[in-house]
Amino acid sequence: MKAMAQRTWDPAEVLELVELPTPEPGRGEVRVRVQAIGVNPVDWKMRTSGPLRLAARLIGPKPPVVVGVDFAGVVEAVGPGVTRAAQGDRVVGGTNFARGQRGSYADTVLVREDQLCRVPDAVDIAVAAALPVSGVTAWMAVVDLGRIRQVPPADRRVLVLGASGGVGQLAVQIAKLEGAFVAGVCSTKNVEMVKGLGVDLVLDYNQGDALEQAQPHAPFHVVVDCVGSYSGASCRALLSSRGRHIMVAGDEPSAAVQMLVPPFKSKTILGRPTGARLEPLVAAVAAGDLEVAIAQKLPLTSAEDAHRLSRTGRLTGKLILEP
Ligand SMILES: NC(=O)c1ccc[n+]([C@@H]2O[C@H](COP(=O)([O-])OP(=O)(O)OC[C@H]3O[C@@H](n4cnc5c(N)ncnc54)[C@H](OP(=O)(O)O)[C@@H]3O)[C@@H](O)[C@H]2O)c1
């Protein structure tokens, strides 16, 4: 099998195409021929810092280091005991370093069957590959941690900071599917795109402080921060009494500190994809209720270019790598 990998964990290393032994699936494992890979900021962040880097270094496979989480493709082989996947199935999933697995920047991945979700023929494989980290994080932010279903529809008011990004665009749409009033914050260049997601209100951060613009539309039951540079105190000031400030972005220690600020309305999130968490997302895409804007498709061998683009923080939608 081929993968884009760096030889060591040295942050100065570049990703290069390497040949690795094709893994044989063990009990409960599934080998997937990868057709599309979703790029997430964590893919390049973990090359230099962060908790996932630490976890992968401690308990992940030995170098060469294959980064990446999201993948979609076709089941190539299944191990003994596998009941939920069969050869030829179209599937989507996320790799997991905590299970000793290599990342997804490869033409082949080996995962356990509970990490996979079937992809109906109607769903484009590149769109499926855009869902794992972004979609699961957006769902958890709005539904699980944001607890949108615990309030009556009239109180479902959601503010998404960074509505044009990979996570933000899905958070907006998931909140709309939950019947919420949704306000989305973006720059002038993305106003039309964010309107197209179905928001009720667009707040353009180039026209002045976005949180001040949001003030007349408060209180919000959920403020989803996909940017990380907004003041936690100002976000919490926009919340209803039972509302929550969900910090999708903000990897610095300050995010952990925010959680300790009474009345404990700020929560961080780890959007780890599983087959079960992907199911409602894939179903919503198949039903035409959820769309994913693809910013660009690049060959897997251009992974370094993809990381350069993602690092700008200016993407509108998802980057997809194709092996
Ligand atoms: N906790 C988790 O589990 C988890 C999961 C996924 C992602 N994340 C983190 O969440 C962040 C976003 O990820 P992503 O995949 O959505 O990134 P992305 O696709 O690169 O999107 C970044 C978006 O943010 C917008 N933006 C930048 N500055 C902004 C501002 N001041 N106000 C409003 N929007 C702004 C950009 O649009 P403009 O160019 O128009 O500003 C761009 O569309 C990253 O830090 C990532 O590491 C965390």
Coordinates of C-alpha atoms and ligand atoms in Angstrom, one line a residue, residues 39-42 45 133-134 137 161-168 185-190 205 210 225-227 229-230 247-251 269-272 310 313-318, ligand 1:
V39 CA -8.5 17.2 5.3
N40 CA -8.9 18.7 8.7
P41 CA -6.8 21.3 10.6
V42 CA -5.9 18.6 13.1
K45 CA -1.6 20.6 13.8
V133 CA -14.3 14.9 11.8
S134 CA -16.3 18.0 10.7
T137 CA -17.9 17.6 15.6
L161 CA -18.9 31.6 14.7
G162 CA -17.0 30.5 11.5
A163 CA -20.1 29.5 9.6
S164 CA -18.2 29.2 6.3
G165 CA -15.6 26.6 7.5
G166 CA -15.7 22.8 7.4
V167 CA -17.3 22.4 10.8
G168 CA -19.3 25.7 10.7
V185 CA -20.7 34.7 11.5
C186 CA -18.5 35.0 8.4
S187 CA -16.4 37.5 6.4
T188 CA -17.9 39.6 3.5
K189 CA -16.6 37.2 0.9
N190 CA -18.6 34.3 2.4
Y205 CA -17.3 40.3 10.9
A210 CA -19.5 40.1 15.3
D225 CA -17.1 28.7 18.3
C226 CA -15.3 27.3 15.2
V227 CA -12.7 30.1 15.2
S229 CA -10.2 33.9 18.8
Y230 CA -13.5 35.2 20.2
M247 CA -15.5 25.6 21.9
V248 CA -14.8 23.6 18.8
A249 CA -11.7 25.6 18.1
G250 CA -9.2 26.9 20.7
D251 CA -6.6 24.3 21.4
I269 CA -15.3 19.1 22.4
L270 CA -13.4 16.2 20.8
G271 CA -15.2 15.2 17.6
R272 CA -14.0 11.6 17.3
S310 CA -5.7 24.6 5.4
G313 CA -7.6 29.4 8.0
R314 CA -9.4 31.0 5.1
L315 CA -11.0 28.0 3.4
T316 CA -14.6 28.0 2.4
G317 CA -15.6 24.3 2.7
K318 CA -13.6 21.1 2.7
Ligands
LIG1 N1 -12.5 20.0 18.8 C1 -12.6 19.3 17.7 O1 -12.9 18.1 17.8 C2 -12.4 19.9 16.4 C3 -12.9 19.3 15.2 C4 -12.8 19.9 14.0 C5 -12.1 21.1 14.0 N2 -11.6 21.7 15.1 C6 -11.0 23.0 15.0 O2 -12.0 24.0 14.7 C7 -11.4 25.0 13.9 C8 -12.2 25.1 12.5 O3 -12.0 23.9 11.8 P1 -12.6 23.8 10.3 O4 -12.3 22.5 9.8 O5 -14.0 24.3 10.3 O6 -11.6 24.9 9.6 P2 -11.7 25.6 8.2 O7 -12.5 24.7 7.3 O8 -10.3 25.9 7.8 O9 -12.5 26.9 8.4 C9 -12.0 28.1 8.9 C10 -13.1 29.1 8.6 O10 -13.1 30.1 9.6 C11 -13.5 31.3 9.1 N3 -13.0 32.4 9.9 C12 -11.7 32.7 10.1 N4 -11.6 33.8 11.0 C13 -12.9 34.0 11.3 C14 -13.6 35.0 12.2 N5 -12.8 35.8 12.9 N6 -14.9 35.0 12.4 C15 -15.7 34.1 11.6 N7 -15.1 33.2 10.8 C16 -13.8 33.2 10.7 C17 -12.8 31.3 7.7 O11 -13.6 32.1 6.8 P3 -13.1 33.6 6.3 O12 -11.9 33.4 5.5 O13 -14.2 34.1 5.6 O14 -12.7 34.3 7.6 C18 -13.0 29.8 7.3 O15 -14.1 29.6 6.5 C19 -9.9 24.6 13.7 O16 -9.2 25.3 14.7 C20 -9.9 23.1 14.0 O17 -8.7 22.7 14.5 C21 -11.8 21.1 16.3

